[in-house]
XYZ file of C-alpha atoms in Angstrom:
749
model
C -25.095 21.436 -47.646
C -23.739 18.156 -46.854
C -23.803 14.987 -49.419
C -26.543 12.493 -48.658
C -23.974 9.382 -47.557
C -22.600 12.253 -44.869
C -23.094 11.605 -41.306
C -23.599 15.736 -40.247
C -27.143 17.044 -41.528
C -26.746 20.776 -40.748
C -29.428 23.756 -40.809
C -29.310 26.967 -42.771
C -28.619 29.147 -39.656
C -26.387 28.475 -36.565
C -25.128 30.664 -33.591
C -21.288 31.483 -33.597
C -19.750 30.879 -30.139
C -16.463 30.996 -27.992
C -15.583 28.273 -25.465
C -15.025 29.692 -22.257
C -14.542 26.520 -19.987
C -13.883 23.117 -20.984
C -15.043 20.440 -17.735
C -13.951 16.614 -17.999
C -16.671 14.505 -15.921
C -16.076 10.293 -14.872
C -19.190 10.425 -13.733
C -21.920 8.504 -14.734
C -19.705 8.007 -18.537
C -16.525 9.743 -19.365
C -17.725 12.927 -21.070
C -17.261 16.493 -21.596
C -18.866 19.912 -21.131
C -18.643 23.435 -22.876
C -19.519 26.139 -21.868
C -19.950 28.398 -24.703
C -20.685 32.205 -25.143
C -23.107 33.117 -27.831
C -21.595 35.511 -30.050
C -24.159 35.645 -33.147
C -26.220 34.140 -35.966
C -24.392 33.201 -39.711
C -25.424 31.852 -42.735
C -23.700 28.626 -44.410
C -22.980 30.110 -48.368
C -20.958 27.149 -49.434
C -19.185 23.652 -47.314
C -15.458 23.699 -48.182
C -14.489 20.128 -45.991
C -16.476 17.596 -44.717
C -14.093 14.923 -43.324
C -13.083 14.577 -40.359
C -15.093 17.683 -39.167
C -17.181 20.133 -41.556
C -15.398 23.254 -42.368
C -17.723 25.865 -44.252
C -17.568 29.218 -45.031
C -20.271 31.404 -43.671
C -21.509 35.340 -43.166
C -21.937 36.226 -40.074
C -25.877 37.961 -39.901
C -26.485 39.953 -36.707
C -24.582 42.255 -34.363
C -23.526 42.574 -31.319
C -25.597 45.127 -29.584
C -24.216 48.103 -27.879
C -26.184 49.093 -24.780
C -26.723 52.769 -25.967
C -27.563 52.246 -29.484
C -31.423 53.358 -30.065
C -34.065 50.824 -31.144
C -36.572 51.622 -33.231
C -40.145 52.112 -31.847
C -42.290 49.187 -33.405
C -39.031 47.044 -31.531
C -39.534 48.922 -28.671
C -43.344 48.502 -28.137
C -43.219 44.637 -28.558
C -39.861 44.881 -26.094
C -41.916 46.801 -23.442
C -45.075 44.334 -24.044
C -42.687 40.934 -23.688
C -40.457 42.172 -20.780
C -43.800 42.722 -18.834
C -44.929 39.018 -20.304
C -41.547 38.529 -18.616
C -41.870 39.958 -14.784
C -45.165 38.524 -15.157
C -43.512 35.088 -15.643
C -40.952 35.791 -12.310
C -43.537 37.136 -10.090
C -44.992 33.315 -10.228
C -42.319 31.590 -9.167
C -40.693 31.056 -6.436
C -38.770 33.995 -4.928
C -37.939 31.715 -3.158
C -35.029 29.724 -4.441
C -31.531 31.676 -6.159
C -32.441 30.782 -9.426
C -34.903 33.344 -9.144
C -33.735 36.232 -7.909
C -30.319 36.265 -10.491
C -33.334 35.865 -12.952
C -35.563 38.818 -12.119
C -31.956 40.529 -10.960
C -30.931 39.405 -15.009
C -34.461 40.799 -15.711
C -34.132 44.399 -15.065
C -30.746 44.851 -16.182
C -30.912 43.057 -19.693
C -31.207 45.200 -22.812
C -34.046 44.599 -25.062
C -32.484 42.667 -27.727
C -31.674 40.207 -25.312
C -34.756 39.062 -24.337
C -35.976 36.727 -27.186
C -32.558 34.670 -27.295
C -32.100 34.399 -23.670
C -36.452 33.048 -22.888
C -36.300 30.933 -25.578
C -33.057 28.968 -23.675
C -35.351 28.698 -20.423
C -38.695 28.138 -21.399
C -39.525 24.900 -21.914
C -40.093 24.569 -25.973
C -39.694 22.147 -29.059
C -36.720 21.722 -30.758
C -38.701 23.264 -34.221
C -40.278 26.209 -32.044
C -36.496 27.095 -31.036
C -35.602 26.649 -34.685
C -38.134 29.278 -35.497
C -36.506 31.867 -33.478
C -33.248 31.033 -34.561
C -34.190 31.268 -37.601
C -36.006 35.016 -36.737
C -33.102 37.165 -37.754
C -34.759 40.383 -37.600
C -35.808 41.139 -33.880
C -39.348 42.684 -34.502
C -39.531 38.930 -36.239
C -38.181 37.060 -32.977
C -40.266 39.006 -30.165
C -43.344 37.788 -32.350
C -41.851 34.675 -32.229
C -40.937 34.037 -28.096
C -44.089 36.197 -26.638
C -46.906 33.029 -27.656
C -44.488 30.422 -25.832
C -43.729 32.847 -23.089
C -47.894 33.922 -23.101
C -47.874 30.101 -22.695
C -46.184 29.397 -19.888
C -47.780 32.094 -17.706
C -51.053 30.592 -18.301
C -49.786 27.004 -16.827
C -47.925 28.768 -13.944
C -51.430 30.609 -13.055
C -53.027 27.000 -13.960
C -50.564 25.049 -11.151
C -51.342 27.751 -9.059
C -54.637 27.206 -8.738
C -54.480 23.966 -8.562
C -52.643 24.686 -5.085
C -54.848 26.240 -3.811
C -57.365 23.589 -4.142
C -55.747 22.424 -1.911
C -53.188 19.775 -3.517
C -49.650 19.224 -2.034
C -47.553 21.199 -4.229
C -44.534 18.508 -4.510
C -48.046 17.012 -6.535
C -49.146 19.320 -8.163
C -45.761 20.026 -10.167
C -45.875 16.335 -11.111
C -49.018 16.531 -12.351
C -48.291 19.688 -14.177
C -47.917 18.514 -17.910
C -44.008 17.919 -19.036
C -44.228 20.086 -21.843
C -45.670 23.237 -19.556
C -42.143 22.565 -16.863
C -39.658 25.610 -16.935
C -35.478 25.259 -17.071
C -34.103 27.060 -15.022
C -30.244 28.224 -15.745
C -28.324 25.976 -12.837
C -30.993 25.018 -11.027
C -33.359 21.677 -9.739
C -35.794 20.925 -7.426
C -39.993 21.370 -7.911
C -41.240 23.625 -10.243
C -39.101 25.632 -12.377
C -36.656 22.232 -12.995
C -35.533 20.015 -15.297
C -37.261 16.520 -14.219
C -34.122 14.000 -12.953
C -34.061 11.470 -15.101
C -35.027 7.360 -14.178
C -31.960 6.124 -13.003
C -30.989 9.269 -11.355
C -34.206 9.142 -9.202
C -33.795 5.231 -8.446
C -30.371 6.071 -7.680
C -30.745 8.718 -4.841
C -33.830 6.280 -3.452
C -32.110 3.914 -3.587
C -29.032 5.769 -1.439
C -31.916 6.592 0.916
C -32.870 3.411 0.987
C -29.123 2.121 2.436
C -28.844 4.941 4.563
C -31.706 4.266 6.305
C -31.214 -0.130 6.839
C -27.968 0.640 7.768
C -26.842 0.352 11.307
C -24.711 3.400 11.381
C -23.783 5.480 14.285
C -25.467 8.621 15.442
C -22.083 10.701 14.039
C -22.374 8.568 10.582
C -25.719 9.143 10.432
C -25.746 12.892 10.092
C -23.064 13.319 8.228
C -24.359 10.184 6.081
C -28.475 12.702 6.266
C -26.248 15.950 5.417
C -24.118 14.441 2.128
C -27.241 13.414 0.958
C -29.344 16.731 1.482
C -26.101 18.070 -0.583
C -26.545 15.602 -3.296
C -29.919 16.349 -3.904
C -29.105 19.354 -4.920
C -26.509 18.677 -7.124
C -27.020 18.387 -10.905
C -25.316 14.764 -12.318
C -23.156 17.480 -14.981
C -21.559 18.620 -11.394
C -17.874 17.675 -10.368
C -19.097 17.709 -6.787
C -22.137 15.324 -7.794
C -19.531 12.472 -8.492
C -17.461 13.512 -4.961
C -21.047 13.725 -2.707
C -21.723 10.419 -4.870
C -18.288 8.550 -4.070
C -18.792 9.280 -0.334
C -21.270 7.953 0.150
C -21.065 4.189 -0.834
C -17.796 4.850 0.803
C -19.055 5.546 4.234
C -22.145 2.790 3.563
C -20.361 0.330 2.743
C -17.778 0.389 5.437
C -18.714 -2.099 8.893
C -19.642 0.460 11.032
C -21.551 -2.437 12.969
C -20.651 -5.607 11.725
C -18.406 -8.013 13.223
C -17.255 -11.875 13.621
C -18.255 -13.700 17.054
C -14.813 -14.797 18.023
C -14.407 -18.449 18.945
C -11.318 -19.217 21.050
C -10.141 -22.587 22.412
C -6.626 -22.910 23.539
C -6.461 -26.333 22.702
C -7.435 -25.892 19.385
C -4.858 -22.815 19.172
C -2.360 -24.730 20.069
C -3.068 -27.647 17.602
C -3.414 -24.463 15.076
C -0.061 -23.522 15.684
C 1.435 -27.041 15.779
C -0.312 -27.436 12.809
C 0.668 -24.313 10.440
C 4.459 -23.950 11.962
C 7.329 -26.175 13.025
C 9.168 -24.909 15.639
C 9.012 -20.961 16.479
C 8.214 -21.967 20.921
C 8.284 -18.430 22.088
C 6.019 -17.080 19.350
C 3.713 -19.618 19.881
C 3.712 -19.313 23.755
C 3.266 -15.545 24.009
C 0.665 -16.149 21.213
C -1.435 -18.198 22.872
C -0.421 -15.847 26.598
C -2.350 -13.356 23.921
C -5.158 -15.382 23.261
C -5.974 -16.153 26.951
C -5.800 -12.956 28.033
C -8.774 -12.259 25.440
C -10.713 -15.253 26.396
C -10.472 -14.230 30.552
C -11.305 -10.301 30.049
C -13.096 -10.726 26.278
C -11.237 -7.863 25.085
C -8.277 -6.898 22.928
C -6.648 -4.138 24.298
C -3.130 -4.414 24.723
C 0.409 -3.991 23.097
C 0.683 -4.254 19.560
C 2.375 -7.489 18.639
C 5.746 -7.035 15.932
C 7.569 -10.119 14.874
C 10.656 -9.258 14.087
C 12.506 -11.553 11.963
C 14.733 -12.439 8.650
C 12.733 -12.806 5.380
C 11.017 -16.517 5.710
C 10.825 -17.436 9.158
C 7.141 -17.348 9.175
C 6.286 -13.801 10.263
C 3.521 -13.251 7.716
C 1.652 -16.595 8.255
C 1.906 -16.902 12.137
C -0.302 -14.249 12.020
C -2.858 -15.597 8.949
C -3.022 -18.500 11.672
C -4.387 -15.926 14.329
C -7.335 -14.628 12.389
C -7.789 -18.520 11.657
C -7.905 -19.539 15.135
C -10.199 -16.692 16.391
C -12.620 -17.226 13.619
C -11.873 -13.289 11.844
C -10.881 -12.170 8.567
C -7.797 -11.600 7.597
C -5.983 -8.424 5.708
C -2.472 -7.753 5.016
C -1.611 -4.707 4.736
C 1.748 -4.202 2.992
C 3.680 -0.830 3.592
C 7.106 -1.693 2.629
C 8.672 1.611 0.372
C 5.345 3.630 1.732
C 5.733 7.341 1.811
C 2.997 9.176 1.673
C 1.071 9.764 5.496
C -2.084 9.218 2.752
C -2.135 5.755 2.591
C -2.304 6.166 6.198
C -4.929 8.791 6.648
C -6.647 9.396 3.292
C -6.517 12.022 0.910
C -9.205 15.112 2.009
C -11.939 15.862 -0.610
C -10.650 19.056 -1.491
C -8.323 16.633 -3.781
C -9.237 15.776 -7.103
C -9.533 11.839 -6.858
C -9.113 11.469 -3.537
C -9.729 8.535 -1.238
C -9.610 6.996 2.028
C -6.498 5.528 3.704
C -5.717 1.879 3.362
C -6.740 1.371 6.633
C -10.390 2.387 5.686
C -10.448 0.934 2.819
C -8.962 -2.588 3.995
C -12.042 -2.877 6.851
C -14.436 -2.187 3.731
C -12.682 -5.348 1.579
C -13.274 -7.428 4.815
C -16.815 -6.351 5.731
C -16.189 -6.802 9.522
C -15.064 -4.158 11.617
C -13.222 -6.721 13.713
C -10.189 -8.219 11.440
C -7.019 -9.295 11.959
C -5.014 -6.610 10.411
C -0.948 -7.224 9.823
C 0.662 -4.455 9.194
C 3.598 -6.274 6.965
C 6.959 -4.592 6.867
C 6.566 -1.640 9.731
C 10.416 -1.037 9.174
C 10.048 0.197 5.610
C 8.463 3.911 5.927
C 10.414 6.707 4.654
C 9.389 9.712 5.258
C 8.808 11.980 2.460
C 7.916 15.599 1.908
C 4.391 14.330 1.436
C 4.946 13.424 4.526
C 5.639 10.634 7.507
C 3.431 7.278 7.474
C 5.030 5.868 10.610
C 3.949 9.334 12.477
C 0.331 8.981 11.112
C 0.330 5.111 12.170
C 1.257 6.150 16.013
C -3.030 6.936 16.192
C -3.790 4.133 14.233
C -1.399 1.479 17.032
C -2.116 3.127 19.668
C -5.192 1.316 22.086
C -6.089 4.610 23.841
C -6.554 6.797 20.487
C -8.042 4.485 17.988
C -11.057 4.215 19.383
C -12.222 8.092 17.567
C -9.682 7.308 14.209
C -10.254 9.870 12.325
C -9.672 8.994 7.870
C -8.495 12.448 5.924
C -11.531 11.758 3.385
C -14.539 10.531 5.737
C -13.284 13.042 8.471
C -15.899 11.829 10.853
C -13.965 8.749 13.977
C -14.403 5.362 13.116
C -13.652 3.051 15.859
C -10.466 0.729 15.752
C -10.299 -0.694 18.601
C -11.841 -3.776 17.877
C -8.879 -4.494 14.847
C -6.015 -7.001 16.862
C -3.334 -4.926 14.669
C -0.352 -7.300 13.608
C 3.295 -5.345 12.376
C 6.500 -7.360 11.065
C 10.007 -6.567 10.636
C 13.101 -7.395 9.405
C 14.952 -5.657 11.813
C 13.757 -3.245 14.616
C 16.907 -0.671 14.389
C 14.959 0.915 11.628
C 11.653 1.430 13.111
C 11.215 5.144 14.406
C 11.164 4.860 18.517
C 7.903 6.381 19.509
C 6.039 3.425 17.134
C 8.892 1.041 18.838
C 7.103 2.012 21.819
C 3.691 1.193 20.950
C 4.141 -2.329 20.492
C 5.461 -5.158 21.648
C 8.085 -6.951 19.433
C 8.242 -10.588 19.285
C 11.602 -12.050 17.831
C 11.615 -14.822 15.379
C 14.533 -16.430 15.090
C 15.839 -18.386 12.189
C 15.726 -21.862 11.727
C 17.863 -25.384 12.308
C 18.567 -27.652 9.965
C 17.019 -29.973 11.724
C 14.078 -27.493 11.759
C 14.168 -26.882 8.502
C 14.298 -30.362 7.009
C 10.717 -30.892 9.025
C 9.098 -27.855 8.039
C 10.638 -29.395 4.105
C 8.763 -32.570 4.714
C 5.307 -30.994 6.845
C 4.925 -28.573 4.325
C 7.147 -27.408 1.779
C 7.574 -30.910 -0.266
C 3.481 -30.893 -0.295
C 2.901 -28.350 -1.285
C 5.273 -28.244 -4.328
C 4.285 -31.616 -5.094
C 0.060 -30.249 -5.331
C 1.768 -27.354 -8.203
C 3.605 -29.195 -9.732
C 1.139 -31.966 -10.373
C 2.774 -35.104 -8.629
C 1.878 -36.734 -5.425
C 4.014 -38.881 -3.349
C 3.530 -41.751 -5.620
C 5.868 -39.655 -8.207
C 8.603 -39.078 -5.696
C 10.191 -38.993 -2.345
C 12.616 -36.996 -0.690
C 14.898 -38.514 2.111
C 15.485 -36.400 5.407
C 19.166 -36.817 4.110
C 18.410 -34.903 1.017
C 16.495 -32.405 2.163
C 19.974 -31.813 4.622
C 21.900 -31.829 1.445
C 19.715 -29.104 -0.156
C 19.831 -26.877 3.266
C 22.947 -27.074 3.572
C 24.580 -27.370 -0.245
C 22.164 -24.993 -2.049
C 20.222 -22.221 0.793
C 22.077 -20.558 3.298
C 19.535 -18.465 4.909
C 17.991 -18.317 8.177
C 14.582 -18.708 6.799
C 13.124 -21.497 4.339
C 11.977 -19.789 1.122
C 15.519 -20.371 -0.963
C 14.799 -24.213 0.468
C 11.124 -24.022 -0.442
C 11.989 -22.853 -4.479
C 14.914 -25.001 -4.817
C 12.921 -28.246 -3.655
C 10.213 -26.642 -6.273
C 13.030 -27.159 -8.901
C 13.518 -30.859 -7.970
C 9.837 -31.330 -8.307
C 10.176 -29.657 -11.868
C 12.885 -31.911 -12.766
C 10.977 -34.809 -11.440
C 7.389 -33.536 -13.015
C 9.733 -33.852 -16.325
C 10.355 -37.037 -16.837
C 6.904 -38.135 -15.205
C 5.499 -36.484 -18.081
C 7.390 -38.522 -20.515
C 5.701 -41.384 -20.128
C 8.611 -42.999 -17.198
C 11.291 -43.681 -20.180
C 13.248 -41.121 -18.974
C 16.956 -42.299 -16.722
C 19.205 -41.309 -14.441
C 21.921 -41.809 -13.135
C 23.611 -42.836 -9.361
C 26.671 -43.671 -8.524
C 26.910 -44.826 -12.368
C 23.763 -46.848 -12.330
C 21.174 -46.385 -14.367
C 17.648 -45.934 -11.592
C 14.576 -47.358 -13.864
C 11.431 -44.918 -13.391
C 8.486 -47.211 -12.601
C 5.372 -47.504 -10.808
C 7.190 -46.714 -7.259
C 8.352 -43.299 -6.499
C 11.661 -41.810 -7.585
C 13.913 -41.874 -4.418
C 15.752 -38.268 -5.259
C 19.418 -39.371 -2.690
C 22.080 -37.045 -2.600
C 24.276 -38.026 -5.308
C 21.367 -37.343 -7.486
C 21.100 -33.351 -6.353
C 23.985 -32.168 -8.696
C 21.991 -33.818 -11.488
C 18.803 -32.198 -11.342
C 20.179 -28.788 -9.430
C 23.646 -28.431 -11.056
C 26.696 -28.112 -8.941
C 26.757 -27.224 -4.766
C 26.201 -23.320 -4.456
C 27.593 -22.987 -1.438
C 31.140 -25.682 -0.132
C 32.785 -25.314 3.822
C 35.898 -23.509 2.991
C 36.948 -22.777 5.984
C 39.428 -24.915 6.295
C 41.281 -24.378 3.377
C 40.837 -20.655 4.242
C 42.060 -20.581 7.581
C 45.882 -22.254 6.674
C 47.508 -19.169 6.372
C 48.117 -16.591 8.976
C 46.271 -13.312 8.931
C 42.777 -14.764 9.011
C 40.054 -14.926 11.292
C 35.945 -16.042 10.903
C 33.831 -12.988 12.802
C 30.192 -13.666 13.056
C 28.155 -10.478 11.808
C 24.094 -10.097 12.092
C 22.152 -8.701 9.149
C 18.439 -8.194 8.219
C 18.465 -11.701 6.515
C 19.386 -13.052 9.624
C 23.446 -14.070 10.874
C 26.171 -14.680 8.853
C 29.561 -15.612 8.617
C 32.372 -13.246 7.831
C 36.085 -13.365 7.248
C 38.475 -10.772 8.478
C 41.869 -11.078 6.125
C 45.223 -9.053 6.811
C 48.259 -8.455 5.861
C 51.679 -6.657 5.943
C 53.887 -4.485 3.499
C 56.626 -2.550 3.914
C 55.087 1.701 3.782
C 54.508 4.306 5.872
C 52.863 2.960 8.305
C 49.261 3.560 7.255
C 45.951 1.621 8.513
C 44.189 0.946 5.037
C 40.344 -0.570 5.686
C 38.364 -1.843 2.663
C 35.242 -4.056 1.958
C 32.645 -0.872 2.411
C 33.057 -0.588 6.332
C 31.159 1.956 8.540
C 32.565 4.250 10.840
C 32.290 2.147 13.889
C 33.672 -0.862 12.305
C 36.676 1.344 11.453
C 37.140 2.890 14.834
C 36.920 -1.067 15.989
C 40.064 -1.317 13.748
C 42.261 1.367 14.838
C 41.233 0.043 18.850
C 42.570 -3.662 17.731
C 45.345 -1.845 16.003
C 46.294 0.287 18.710
C 45.711 -2.620 21.875
C 48.016 -4.578 20.229
C 51.030 -1.883 20.059
C 50.050 -1.575 23.673
C 50.661 -5.789 24.304
C 53.337 -6.686 21.786
C 55.843 -6.992 23.815
C 53.826 -9.564 26.298
C 52.854 -11.580 23.544
C 56.417 -11.175 21.574
C 54.462 -10.286 18.168
C 56.477 -8.961 16.046
C 55.423 -5.643 15.690
C 58.690 -3.444 15.644
C 59.105 -0.961 12.433
C 55.314 -0.485 12.410
C 56.206 3.348 11.418
C 57.583 2.116 7.836
C 55.163 -1.188 7.819
C 51.414 -1.026 5.653
C 48.859 -2.538 7.282
C 45.860 -3.775 4.808
C 42.669 -5.470 7.092
C 39.896 -6.879 4.149
C 36.540 -8.037 4.185
C 35.475 -9.970 1.361
C 32.441 -9.020 0.039
C 33.214 -5.688 -0.173
C 30.004 -4.885 -2.436
C 27.868 -5.209 0.636
C 28.168 -2.606 2.870
C 29.022 -3.543 6.958
C 29.428 -1.932 9.994
C 28.836 -2.558 14.001
C 31.166 -3.615 16.833
C 30.716 -6.693 16.813
C 33.831 -7.437 14.660
C 36.337 -6.033 16.649
C 37.717 -9.353 18.732
C 37.669 -10.711 15.213
C 40.114 -7.677 13.904
C 42.213 -8.693 17.011
C 42.454 -11.676 16.847
C 43.651 -11.622 12.568
C 46.164 -8.766 13.451
C 47.832 -11.098 16.025
C 47.695 -13.571 14.318
C 49.463 -11.538 11.376
C 52.295 -10.427 13.695
C 53.149 -14.029 15.461
C 52.747 -16.079 12.097
C 50.288 -18.514 13.285
C 47.492 -19.748 12.151
C 43.751 -19.758 13.442
C 41.819 -22.856 14.579
C 39.995 -23.677 11.450
C 36.873 -24.528 13.313
C 36.583 -21.037 15.438
C 34.530 -18.100 14.328
C 34.148 -14.837 17.229
C 31.950 -12.469 17.862
C 32.120 -9.153 20.447
C 33.091 -5.772 20.820
C 36.413 -4.587 22.436
C 37.790 -1.250 24.431
C 41.078 0.133 24.270
C 41.600 -1.609 27.804
C 41.177 -4.936 26.310
C 37.699 -5.475 27.784
C 34.937 -7.614 25.656
C 31.739 -6.270 25.759
C 28.240 -7.793 24.758
C 26.704 -7.787 21.323
C 23.603 -8.474 19.975
C 21.944 -11.144 17.506
C 23.675 -13.492 19.307
C 20.543 -16.322 18.671
C 21.102 -15.785 14.349
C 24.703 -15.612 14.720
C 25.822 -18.844 16.498
C 22.873 -20.514 13.667
C 24.684 -18.776 10.786
C 28.293 -20.734 12.259
C 25.974 -24.259 12.887
C 25.050 -23.602 9.181
C 28.490 -22.777 8.463
C 30.434 -25.895 9.923
C 31.913 -24.399 13.305
C 31.686 -25.662 15.596
C 33.615 -23.874 18.496
C 32.528 -20.078 19.350
C 33.899 -17.245 20.782
C 31.982 -14.527 22.236
C 31.402 -12.524 25.442
C 30.490 -14.048 28.713
C 28.427 -11.348 29.288
C 26.230 -13.230 26.515
C 25.758 -16.434 28.300
C 22.419 -15.351 29.330
C 21.195 -15.219 24.689
C 22.196 -19.180 24.944
C 18.815 -20.541 26.773
C 17.613 -19.496 23.483
C 19.425 -21.817 21.360
C 18.307 -25.548 20.897
C 19.265 -27.879 22.443
C 20.614 -30.033 19.036
C 22.525 -26.468 18.676
C 23.904 -26.625 21.445
C 25.190 -29.679 21.747
C 26.729 -29.723 18.350
C 28.663 -26.484 19.780
C 31.637 -25.288 21.848
C 31.428 -22.134 23.362
C 34.718 -20.288 24.641
C 33.182 -17.072 26.819
C 35.291 -14.427 27.818
C 35.803 -11.166 29.372
C 39.016 -10.058 27.911
C 41.368 -10.236 24.546
C 43.625 -12.580 26.860
C 40.836 -15.064 26.807
C 40.126 -14.859 23.142
C 43.969 -15.276 22.430
C 44.371 -18.276 24.404
C 40.805 -19.920 23.102
C 41.666 -18.578 18.732
C 44.554 -20.187 18.192
C 45.950 -24.089 18.843
C 47.453 -24.345 22.111
C 46.545 -20.520 23.034
C 48.612 -18.098 22.497
C 50.171 -16.604 25.714
C 51.510 -13.548 27.064
C 54.910 -13.708 29.574
C 53.490 -11.709 31.944
C 49.686 -10.795 33.061
C 48.070 -7.827 31.545
């Protein structure tokens, strides 16, 4: 019916069918399966169109018969003979097989006119024999065409039984049986009466069985693997459940149930490695060495989970990597930032399509050992959602008393996590749920001082950037003074991440000159610096040409030249920051205006500060008269950044006292502390980060609560030697230290 060049070659007769189900599969390759319900035979009369698919005019040849439709005598006789032969064949099959029972029940209730077509699909026959049955439109001719096939199958089954009675193993008898004599059972697999598995499938099953026998699985995992293997053997490869079971077995066998690395603990070497990898961080190194010493003495790492809390770029992740290097263990980093699904931790149950194990199990599968160093990065950035709370799922993982029986939803069997060394990192502990925080030992990782940044750049950042940009120390040298200028004028951070980027910018600028064949010239104080075979020494005066204008200026003296301005200290997840506070007054209705995107706590601090000054205005001779007709506006610059917390209380009191007295606050002074309505100064947190931020900004005098004196012990000596601290307990002491000569009260408060 089609042209010789057509890719379609069609038989004259065909079968009309309706699609009752369509299934998409991905194993062993993407394909679709259709479940068809046959309707009737038809004959092609004329091909109407060949592309993109054939469309033809057809005529129906037979019709669906009703159950009560009378059958001619000749056909009845043929049908009775056929049914008797079919019963004989079914009796020869294994009645324990559910497919055989289903076929026998179907045979008892099936109308006669459906028998030939049904058994043609079940019996093992050639394609040509099936076409002959299809071409038999007359029912009697159809019975005559299928009857020989049925008798041939009966003879084959009798031969098989005879061979079995001759003491042959039934499995071997089935394998010796000619392939052309085997029956295809509907929906079944197994020995006699099933489609033989392909070579690839047989190899796949054998490989899995060998892996199970050779894997050193614990008893409960071995039972689960054997149970799933038994289920896999009974499933056809086309079933979706086959791919699910196969993937489950692969995951189960790939896990390191008994594979581990041997720890090598040498405290002397560990100290050298930590000093070589990290400059500073004395408190962190001390705690890590204590941790390793206990491991060496007790040969166990059960205990609190370490959680490094600090600003970005201070080395939290690299400390975890150094611990893995010291122990000789594998290292795996798992980023939790933005996670909002507990299945990321516990995995998906296998009832879901596309289910997979959680990231804990996947990480162990990746590293291939059951005792790696597992870094849980950004643990403070987990969120709740409709999919659950991943922070709650971590409770079992990080509890040394429970994680030995951690059960992933996908595996559904316990896996021992007690040998895994978990280390968490966070920018702040305030957003970590209390139950999770209780399971971890928090170690604060402070920011770096200017001197520490210079040493880190010389020892680590500069060699790394030189290598990445194809340079060597013969091409470029950065003196410590230049690095200090870069850290102070082009970066202002607690860590060194931006410092590394700026050093990389310098390397790129020099790389261009080197690549040009040393034909360029750089201007240094108006004199041309020839680039010869000697390295280029980047001086402070060359930075503006290489990096552009300074990004940060020391603007304290310029901004504090008028009354109503003071400098406070704030703590953020990025480290400490200095905070300018400005105030002004104007005729009005006594309204207090606060701007700068402030939180409720900071707004309350402003009202407390104003009310305290109003109550003490006469003692300090402040011009607070007629406040009912005066509006006061307090502004915190950088209005796009949200601000909150109680530590700005003393700063607000000082700025209002400066406004009402007309005196300027000392230009080298910054302050922090919480105030009460009675004029007490209460302690605040984040002292070390705040002091380091003030030091970076060029401040040399800091006013802070006396009860925070204990926090000064953590400061580096080189920082403390350059700063003057005024420890105060009352607001009277704050005002005495914030102004040149002090702001004295006329009588004792």
